[in-house]
Amino acid sequence: MSLSSLKPQVETILSNSDKTLDERLLSVCQLLDQEVSYYNWVGFYFKNGDKNELKLGPYVGEPTDHTIIPFGKGICGQVAVSNENFIVPDVAAQDNYIACSITVKAEIVVPLFVNGENVGQIDIDSNTPDPFTEEDERFLEYVCEQVAKLLA
């Protein structure tokens, strides 16, 4: 399955104004979790007001204790500072990794920008070693661009 084939479904979910923003984001998480076999935890983090921290938004997967992540801490916290995509092929090799589950082998985090400001990110954990490709990166950038339209 091509990730780009999911784009129309993402657009349909996000354009459903009968649902709240969180309901739409959760539906996107569910779609990605169901349709991409190596996406084992899919969620959004958003900047927590004026604080230099991220707050967990809608997600699908194992429950996490990491509902608040300080900027700079872990992969998500680093992306909040760097404003750049971060692909981790092997989480065991990362010094600044926050373990959510012992089954997680890899992670990808893509920032979400509104008017040039990093306001959040999509975070995906995989139980498969080194599964993420440039196709994943481009697709998740697209998802973030579509979500940003709702936040602008």
mmCIF file with all atom_site columns, C-alpha atoms in Angstrom:
data_model
loop_
_atom_site.group_PDB
_atom_site.id
_atom_site.type_symbol
_atom_site.label_atom_id
_atom_site.label_alt_id
_atom_site.label_comp_id
_atom_site.label_asym_id
_atom_site.label_entity_id
_atom_site.label_seq_id
_atom_site.pdbx_PDB_ins_code
_atom_site.Cartn_x
_atom_site.Cartn_y
_atom_site.Cartn_z
_atom_site.occupancy
_atom_site.B_iso_or_equiv
_atom_site.pdbx_formal_charge
_atom_site.auth_seq_id
_atom_site.auth_comp_id
_atom_site.auth_asym_id
_atom_site.auth_atom_id
_atom_site.pdbx_PDB_model_num
ATOM 1   C CA . MET A 1 1   ? 0.000   0.000  0.000  1.00 0.00 ? 1   MET A CA 1
ATOM 2   C CA . SER A 1 2   ? 1.248   3.431  -0.922 1.00 0.00 ? 2   SER A CA 1
ATOM 3   C CA . LEU A 1 3   ? 1.085   6.057  1.806  1.00 0.00 ? 3   LEU A CA 1
ATOM 4   C CA . SER A 1 4   ? -0.016  8.659  -0.746 1.00 0.00 ? 4   SER A CA 1
ATOM 5   C CA . SER A 1 5   ? -3.181  6.602  -1.316 1.00 0.00 ? 5   SER A CA 1
ATOM 6   C CA . LEU A 1 6   ? -4.203  7.605  2.236  1.00 0.00 ? 6   LEU A CA 1
ATOM 7   C CA . LYS A 1 7   ? -4.128  11.337 1.448  1.00 0.00 ? 7   LYS A CA 1
ATOM 8   C CA . PRO A 1 8   ? -7.767  11.567 0.267  1.00 0.00 ? 8   PRO A CA 1
ATOM 9   C CA . GLN A 1 9   ? -8.926  9.784  3.423  1.00 0.00 ? 9   GLN A CA 1
ATOM 10  C CA . VAL A 1 10  ? -6.904  12.169 5.594  1.00 0.00 ? 10  VAL A CA 1
ATOM 11  C CA . GLU A 1 11  ? -8.489  15.128 3.760  1.00 0.00 ? 11  GLU A CA 1
ATOM 12  C CA . THR A 1 12  ? -11.991 13.675 4.180  1.00 0.00 ? 12  THR A CA 1
ATOM 13  C CA . ILE A 1 13  ? -11.486 13.127 7.909  1.00 0.00 ? 13  ILE A CA 1
ATOM 14  C CA . LEU A 1 14  ? -10.062 16.608 8.495  1.00 0.00 ? 14  LEU A CA 1
ATOM 15  C CA . SER A 1 15  ? -12.765 18.341 6.457  1.00 0.00 ? 15  SER A CA 1
ATOM 16  C CA . ASN A 1 16  ? -15.594 16.843 8.544  1.00 0.00 ? 16  ASN A CA 1
ATOM 17  C CA . SER A 1 17  ? -16.757 19.964 10.371 1.00 0.00 ? 17  SER A CA 1
ATOM 18  C CA . ASP A 1 18  ? -19.419 17.967 12.246 1.00 0.00 ? 18  ASP A CA 1
ATOM 19  C CA . LYS A 1 19  ? -16.651 16.667 14.495 1.00 0.00 ? 19  LYS A CA 1
ATOM 20  C CA . THR A 1 20  ? -14.382 18.542 16.915 1.00 0.00 ? 20  THR A CA 1
ATOM 21  C CA . LEU A 1 21  ? -10.740 19.075 16.060 1.00 0.00 ? 21  LEU A CA 1
ATOM 22  C CA . ASP A 1 22  ? -9.682  16.421 18.601 1.00 0.00 ? 22  ASP A CA 1
ATOM 23  C CA . GLU A 1 23  ? -12.165 13.919 17.136 1.00 0.00 ? 23  GLU A CA 1
ATOM 24  C CA . ARG A 1 24  ? -10.760 14.536 13.658 1.00 0.00 ? 24  ARG A CA 1
ATOM 25  C CA . LEU A 1 25  ? -7.157  14.199 14.866 1.00 0.00 ? 25  LEU A CA 1
ATOM 26  C CA . LEU A 1 26  ? -8.041  10.959 16.649 1.00 0.00 ? 26  LEU A CA 1
ATOM 27  C CA . SER A 1 27  ? -9.634  9.651  13.441 1.00 0.00 ? 27  SER A CA 1
ATOM 28  C CA . VAL A 1 28  ? -6.432  10.449 11.532 1.00 0.00 ? 28  VAL A CA 1
ATOM 29  C CA . CYS A 1 29  ? -4.436  8.555  14.180 1.00 0.00 ? 29  CYS A CA 1
ATOM 30  C CA . GLN A 1 30  ? -6.807  5.604  13.875 1.00 0.00 ? 30  GLN A CA 1
ATOM 31  C CA . LEU A 1 31  ? -6.549  5.603  10.077 1.00 0.00 ? 31  LEU A CA 1
ATOM 32  C CA . LEU A 1 32  ? -2.739  5.596  10.132 1.00 0.00 ? 32  LEU A CA 1
ATOM 33  C CA . ASP A 1 33  ? -2.622  2.951  12.867 1.00 0.00 ? 33  ASP A CA 1
ATOM 34  C CA . GLN A 1 34  ? -5.000  0.666  10.953 1.00 0.00 ? 34  GLN A CA 1
ATOM 35  C CA . GLU A 1 35  ? -3.596  1.158  7.461  1.00 0.00 ? 35  GLU A CA 1
ATOM 36  C CA . VAL A 1 36  ? 0.183   1.226  8.053  1.00 0.00 ? 36  VAL A CA 1
ATOM 37  C CA . SER A 1 37  ? 1.317   -2.062 9.571  1.00 0.00 ? 37  SER A CA 1
ATOM 38  C CA . TYR A 1 38  ? 4.505   -0.661 11.134 1.00 0.00 ? 38  TYR A CA 1
ATOM 39  C CA . TYR A 1 39  ? 2.803   2.367  12.752 1.00 0.00 ? 39  TYR A CA 1
ATOM 40  C CA . ASN A 1 40  ? 2.241   0.998  16.265 1.00 0.00 ? 40  ASN A CA 1
ATOM 41  C CA . TRP A 1 41  ? 1.635   4.239  18.204 1.00 0.00 ? 41  TRP A CA 1
ATOM 42  C CA . VAL A 1 42  ? 0.354   7.356  16.444 1.00 0.00 ? 42  VAL A CA 1
ATOM 43  C CA . GLY A 1 43  ? -0.254  10.627 18.225 1.00 0.00 ? 43  GLY A CA 1
ATOM 44  C CA . PHE A 1 44  ? -0.099  14.388 18.232 1.00 0.00 ? 44  PHE A CA 1
ATOM 45  C CA . TYR A 1 45  ? 1.698   16.619 20.713 1.00 0.00 ? 45  TYR A CA 1
ATOM 46  C CA . PHE A 1 46  ? 1.046   20.357 20.875 1.00 0.00 ? 46  PHE A CA 1
ATOM 47  C CA . LYS A 1 47  ? 2.837   23.275 22.494 1.00 0.00 ? 47  LYS A CA 1
ATOM 48  C CA . ASN A 1 48  ? 1.322   23.756 25.942 1.00 0.00 ? 48  ASN A CA 1
ATOM 49  C CA . GLY A 1 49  ? 0.282   27.402 25.937 1.00 0.00 ? 49  GLY A CA 1
ATOM 50  C CA . ASP A 1 50  ? 3.247   29.705 26.634 1.00 0.00 ? 50  ASP A CA 1
ATOM 51  C CA . LYS A 1 51  ? 5.224   26.975 28.382 1.00 0.00 ? 51  LYS A CA 1
ATOM 52  C CA . ASN A 1 52  ? 8.318   25.414 26.832 1.00 0.00 ? 52  ASN A CA 1
ATOM 53  C CA . GLU A 1 53  ? 6.723   21.997 26.844 1.00 0.00 ? 53  GLU A CA 1
ATOM 54  C CA . LEU A 1 54  ? 4.554   19.729 24.742 1.00 0.00 ? 54  LEU A CA 1
ATOM 55  C CA . LYS A 1 55  ? 1.191   18.354 25.810 1.00 0.00 ? 55  LYS A CA 1
ATOM 56  C CA . LEU A 1 56  ? -0.166  15.073 24.503 1.00 0.00 ? 56  LEU A CA 1
ATOM 57  C CA . GLY A 1 57  ? -3.135  15.388 22.183 1.00 0.00 ? 57  GLY A CA 1
ATOM 58  C CA . PRO A 1 58  ? -5.192  12.678 20.492 1.00 0.00 ? 58  PRO A CA 1
ATOM 59  C CA . TYR A 1 59  ? -3.377  9.379  19.996 1.00 0.00 ? 59  TYR A CA 1
ATOM 60  C CA . VAL A 1 60  ? -3.859  5.680  19.313 1.00 0.00 ? 60  VAL A CA 1
ATOM 61  C CA . GLY A 1 61  ? -1.736  2.975  20.910 1.00 0.00 ? 61  GLY A CA 1
ATOM 62  C CA . GLU A 1 62  ? -0.498  1.877  24.297 1.00 0.00 ? 62  GLU A CA 1
ATOM 63  C CA . PRO A 1 63  ? -1.202  4.378  27.086 1.00 0.00 ? 63  PRO A CA 1
ATOM 64  C CA . THR A 1 64  ? 1.754   6.645  27.856 1.00 0.00 ? 64  THR A CA 1
ATOM 65  C CA . ASP A 1 65  ? 2.912   8.429  30.982 1.00 0.00 ? 65  ASP A CA 1
ATOM 66  C CA . HIS A 1 66  ? 4.494   11.089 28.765 1.00 0.00 ? 66  HIS A CA 1
ATOM 67  C CA . THR A 1 67  ? 1.591   13.517 28.634 1.00 0.00 ? 67  THR A CA 1
ATOM 68  C CA . ILE A 1 68  ? 3.916   16.502 29.170 1.00 0.00 ? 68  ILE A CA 1
ATOM 69  C CA . ILE A 1 69  ? 7.359   16.632 27.518 1.00 0.00 ? 69  ILE A CA 1
ATOM 70  C CA . PRO A 1 70  ? 9.756   19.519 28.210 1.00 0.00 ? 70  PRO A CA 1
ATOM 71  C CA . PHE A 1 71  ? 11.361  21.113 25.152 1.00 0.00 ? 71  PHE A CA 1
ATOM 72  C CA . GLY A 1 72  ? 14.689  19.432 24.445 1.00 0.00 ? 72  GLY A CA 1
ATOM 73  C CA . LYS A 1 73  ? 13.809  16.171 26.243 1.00 0.00 ? 73  LYS A CA 1
ATOM 74  C CA . GLY A 1 74  ? 13.382  13.020 24.189 1.00 0.00 ? 74  GLY A CA 1
ATOM 75  C CA . ILE A 1 75  ? 12.838  12.926 20.453 1.00 0.00 ? 75  ILE A CA 1
ATOM 76  C CA . CYS A 1 76  ? 9.633   14.987 20.600 1.00 0.00 ? 76  CYS A CA 1
ATOM 77  C CA . GLY A 1 77  ? 11.237  17.611 22.822 1.00 0.00 ? 77  GLY A CA 1
ATOM 78  C CA . GLN A 1 78  ? 14.220  17.857 20.465 1.00 0.00 ? 78  GLN A CA 1
ATOM 79  C CA . VAL A 1 79  ? 11.927  18.412 17.454 1.00 0.00 ? 79  VAL A CA 1
ATOM 80  C CA . ALA A 1 80  ? 10.163  21.188 19.383 1.00 0.00 ? 80  ALA A CA 1
ATOM 81  C CA . VAL A 1 81  ? 13.552  22.955 19.533 1.00 0.00 ? 81  VAL A CA 1
ATOM 82  C CA . SER A 1 82  ? 15.120  21.995 16.182 1.00 0.00 ? 82  SER A CA 1
ATOM 83  C CA . ASN A 1 83  ? 11.965  22.489 14.039 1.00 0.00 ? 83  ASN A CA 1
ATOM 84  C CA . GLU A 1 84  ? 13.179  19.586 11.909 1.00 0.00 ? 84  GLU A CA 1
ATOM 85  C CA . ASN A 1 85  ? 11.947  16.065 11.213 1.00 0.00 ? 85  ASN A CA 1
ATOM 86  C CA . PHE A 1 86  ? 13.640  13.424 13.331 1.00 0.00 ? 86  PHE A CA 1
ATOM 87  C CA . ILE A 1 87  ? 13.818  9.779  12.270 1.00 0.00 ? 87  ILE A CA 1
ATOM 88  C CA . VAL A 1 88  ? 15.231  7.323  14.775 1.00 0.00 ? 88  VAL A CA 1
ATOM 89  C CA . PRO A 1 89  ? 15.937  3.956  13.119 1.00 0.00 ? 89  PRO A CA 1
ATOM 90  C CA . ASP A 1 90  ? 16.982  2.378  16.439 1.00 0.00 ? 90  ASP A CA 1
ATOM 91  C CA . VAL A 1 91  ? 15.741  3.976  19.668 1.00 0.00 ? 91  VAL A CA 1
ATOM 92  C CA . ALA A 1 92  ? 18.249  1.936  21.703 1.00 0.00 ? 92  ALA A CA 1
ATOM 93  C CA . ALA A 1 93  ? 21.055  3.913  20.037 1.00 0.00 ? 93  ALA A CA 1
ATOM 94  C CA . GLN A 1 94  ? 19.603  7.311  21.068 1.00 0.00 ? 94  GLN A CA 1
ATOM 95  C CA . ASP A 1 95  ? 20.974  8.916  24.231 1.00 0.00 ? 95  ASP A CA 1
ATOM 96  C CA . ASN A 1 96  ? 18.069  11.340 24.665 1.00 0.00 ? 96  ASN A CA 1
ATOM 97  C CA . TYR A 1 97  ? 15.262  8.843  24.052 1.00 0.00 ? 97  TYR A CA 1
ATOM 98  C CA . ILE A 1 98  ? 12.279  8.605  26.427 1.00 0.00 ? 98  ILE A CA 1
ATOM 99  C CA . ALA A 1 99  ? 11.101  5.001  26.413 1.00 0.00 ? 99  ALA A CA 1
ATOM 100 C CA . CYS A 1 100 ? 7.333   4.642  26.253 1.00 0.00 ? 100 CYS A CA 1
ATOM 101 C CA . SER A 1 101 ? 7.306   0.896  25.736 1.00 0.00 ? 101 SER A CA 1
ATOM 102 C CA . ILE A 1 102 ? 9.955   -1.815 25.597 1.00 0.00 ? 102 ILE A CA 1
ATOM 103 C CA . THR A 1 103 ? 8.461   -2.991 22.294 1.00 0.00 ? 103 THR A CA 1
ATOM 104 C CA . VAL A 1 104 ? 9.278   0.265  20.470 1.00 0.00 ? 104 VAL A CA 1
ATOM 105 C CA . LYS A 1 105 ? 12.229  -0.075 18.103 1.00 0.00 ? 105 LYS A CA 1
ATOM 106 C CA . ALA A 1 106 ? 11.995  3.091  15.976 1.00 0.00 ? 106 ALA A CA 1
ATOM 107 C CA . GLU A 1 107 ? 10.360  6.518  15.985 1.00 0.00 ? 107 GLU A CA 1
ATOM 108 C CA . ILE A 1 108 ? 9.593   9.338  13.576 1.00 0.00 ? 108 ILE A CA 1
ATOM 109 C CA . VAL A 1 109 ? 8.543   12.838 14.617 1.00 0.00 ? 109 VAL A CA 1
ATOM 110 C CA . VAL A 1 110 ? 7.482   15.553 12.161 1.00 0.00 ? 110 VAL A CA 1
ATOM 111 C CA . PRO A 1 111 ? 6.805   19.119 13.330 1.00 0.00 ? 111 PRO A CA 1
ATOM 112 C CA . LEU A 1 112 ? 3.556   20.927 12.605 1.00 0.00 ? 112 LEU A CA 1
ATOM 113 C CA . PHE A 1 113 ? 3.851   24.591 11.642 1.00 0.00 ? 113 PHE A CA 1
ATOM 114 C CA . VAL A 1 114 ? 1.193   27.314 11.646 1.00 0.00 ? 114 VAL A CA 1
ATOM 115 C CA . ASN A 1 115 ? 2.325   30.611 10.108 1.00 0.00 ? 115 ASN A CA 1
ATOM 116 C CA . GLY A 1 116 ? 5.948   29.516 10.437 1.00 0.00 ? 116 GLY A CA 1
ATOM 117 C CA . GLU A 1 117 ? 5.660   28.655 14.144 1.00 0.00 ? 117 GLU A CA 1
ATOM 118 C CA . ASN A 1 118 ? 6.188   25.117 15.422 1.00 0.00 ? 118 ASN A CA 1
ATOM 119 C CA . VAL A 1 119 ? 2.931   24.468 17.309 1.00 0.00 ? 119 VAL A CA 1
ATOM 120 C CA . GLY A 1 120 ? 3.078   20.702 17.578 1.00 0.00 ? 120 GLY A CA 1
ATOM 121 C CA . GLN A 1 121 ? 4.036   17.469 15.921 1.00 0.00 ? 121 GLN A CA 1
ATOM 122 C CA . ILE A 1 122 ? 2.960   14.039 14.864 1.00 0.00 ? 122 ILE A CA 1
ATOM 123 C CA . ASP A 1 123 ? 4.818   11.247 16.642 1.00 0.00 ? 123 ASP A CA 1
ATOM 124 C CA . ILE A 1 124 ? 4.897   7.650  15.451 1.00 0.00 ? 124 ILE A CA 1
ATOM 125 C CA . ASP A 1 125 ? 6.486   4.704  17.217 1.00 0.00 ? 125 ASP A CA 1
ATOM 126 C CA . SER A 1 126 ? 7.162   1.418  15.483 1.00 0.00 ? 126 SER A CA 1
ATOM 127 C CA . ASN A 1 127 ? 7.845   -2.025 16.903 1.00 0.00 ? 127 ASN A CA 1
ATOM 128 C CA . THR A 1 128 ? 9.737   -2.758 13.664 1.00 0.00 ? 128 THR A CA 1
ATOM 129 C CA . PRO A 1 129 ? 13.446  -1.824 13.493 1.00 0.00 ? 129 PRO A CA 1
ATOM 130 C CA . ASP A 1 130 ? 14.277  0.915  10.952 1.00 0.00 ? 130 ASP A CA 1
ATOM 131 C CA . PRO A 1 131 ? 10.940  0.933  9.047  1.00 0.00 ? 131 PRO A CA 1
ATOM 132 C CA . PHE A 1 132 ? 10.670  4.620  8.144  1.00 0.00 ? 132 PHE A CA 1
ATOM 133 C CA . THR A 1 133 ? 11.539  5.879  4.669  1.00 0.00 ? 133 THR A CA 1
ATOM 134 C CA . GLU A 1 134 ? 11.497  9.192  2.882  1.00 0.00 ? 134 GLU A CA 1
ATOM 135 C CA . GLU A 1 135 ? 7.954   8.289  1.780  1.00 0.00 ? 135 GLU A CA 1
ATOM 136 C CA . ASP A 1 136 ? 6.868   8.218  5.441  1.00 0.00 ? 136 ASP A CA 1
ATOM 137 C CA . GLU A 1 137 ? 8.555   11.555 6.024  1.00 0.00 ? 137 GLU A CA 1
ATOM 138 C CA . ARG A 1 138 ? 6.875   13.256 3.039  1.00 0.00 ? 138 ARG A CA 1
ATOM 139 C CA . PHE A 1 139 ? 3.486   11.727 3.871  1.00 0.00 ? 139 PHE A CA 1
ATOM 140 C CA . LEU A 1 140 ? 3.631   12.854 7.505  1.00 0.00 ? 140 LEU A CA 1
ATOM 141 C CA . GLU A 1 141 ? 4.676   16.350 6.398  1.00 0.00 ? 141 GLU A CA 1
ATOM 142 C CA . TYR A 1 142 ? 1.547   16.349 4.250  1.00 0.00 ? 142 TYR A CA 1
ATOM 143 C CA . VAL A 1 143 ? -0.604  15.246 7.214  1.00 0.00 ? 143 VAL A CA 1
ATOM 144 C CA . CYS A 1 144 ? 0.866   18.054 9.329  1.00 0.00 ? 144 CYS A CA 1
ATOM 145 C CA . GLU A 1 145 ? 0.236   20.604 6.560  1.00 0.00 ? 145 GLU A CA 1
ATOM 146 C CA . GLN A 1 146 ? -3.415  19.540 6.387  1.00 0.00 ? 146 GLN A CA 1
ATOM 147 C CA . VAL A 1 147 ? -3.828  19.725 10.178 1.00 0.00 ? 147 VAL A CA 1
ATOM 148 C CA . ALA A 1 148 ? -2.144  23.152 10.198 1.00 0.00 ? 148 ALA A CA 1
ATOM 149 C CA . LYS A 1 149 ? -4.903  24.491 7.935  1.00 0.00 ? 149 LYS A CA 1
ATOM 150 C CA . LEU A 1 150 ? -7.396  23.751 10.707 1.00 0.00 ? 150 LEU A CA 1
ATOM 151 C CA . LEU A 1 151 ? -5.276  25.496 13.331 1.00 0.00 ? 151 LEU A CA 1
ATOM 152 C CA . ALA A 1 152 ? -4.434  28.625 11.331 1.00 0.00 ? 152 ALA A CA 1
#
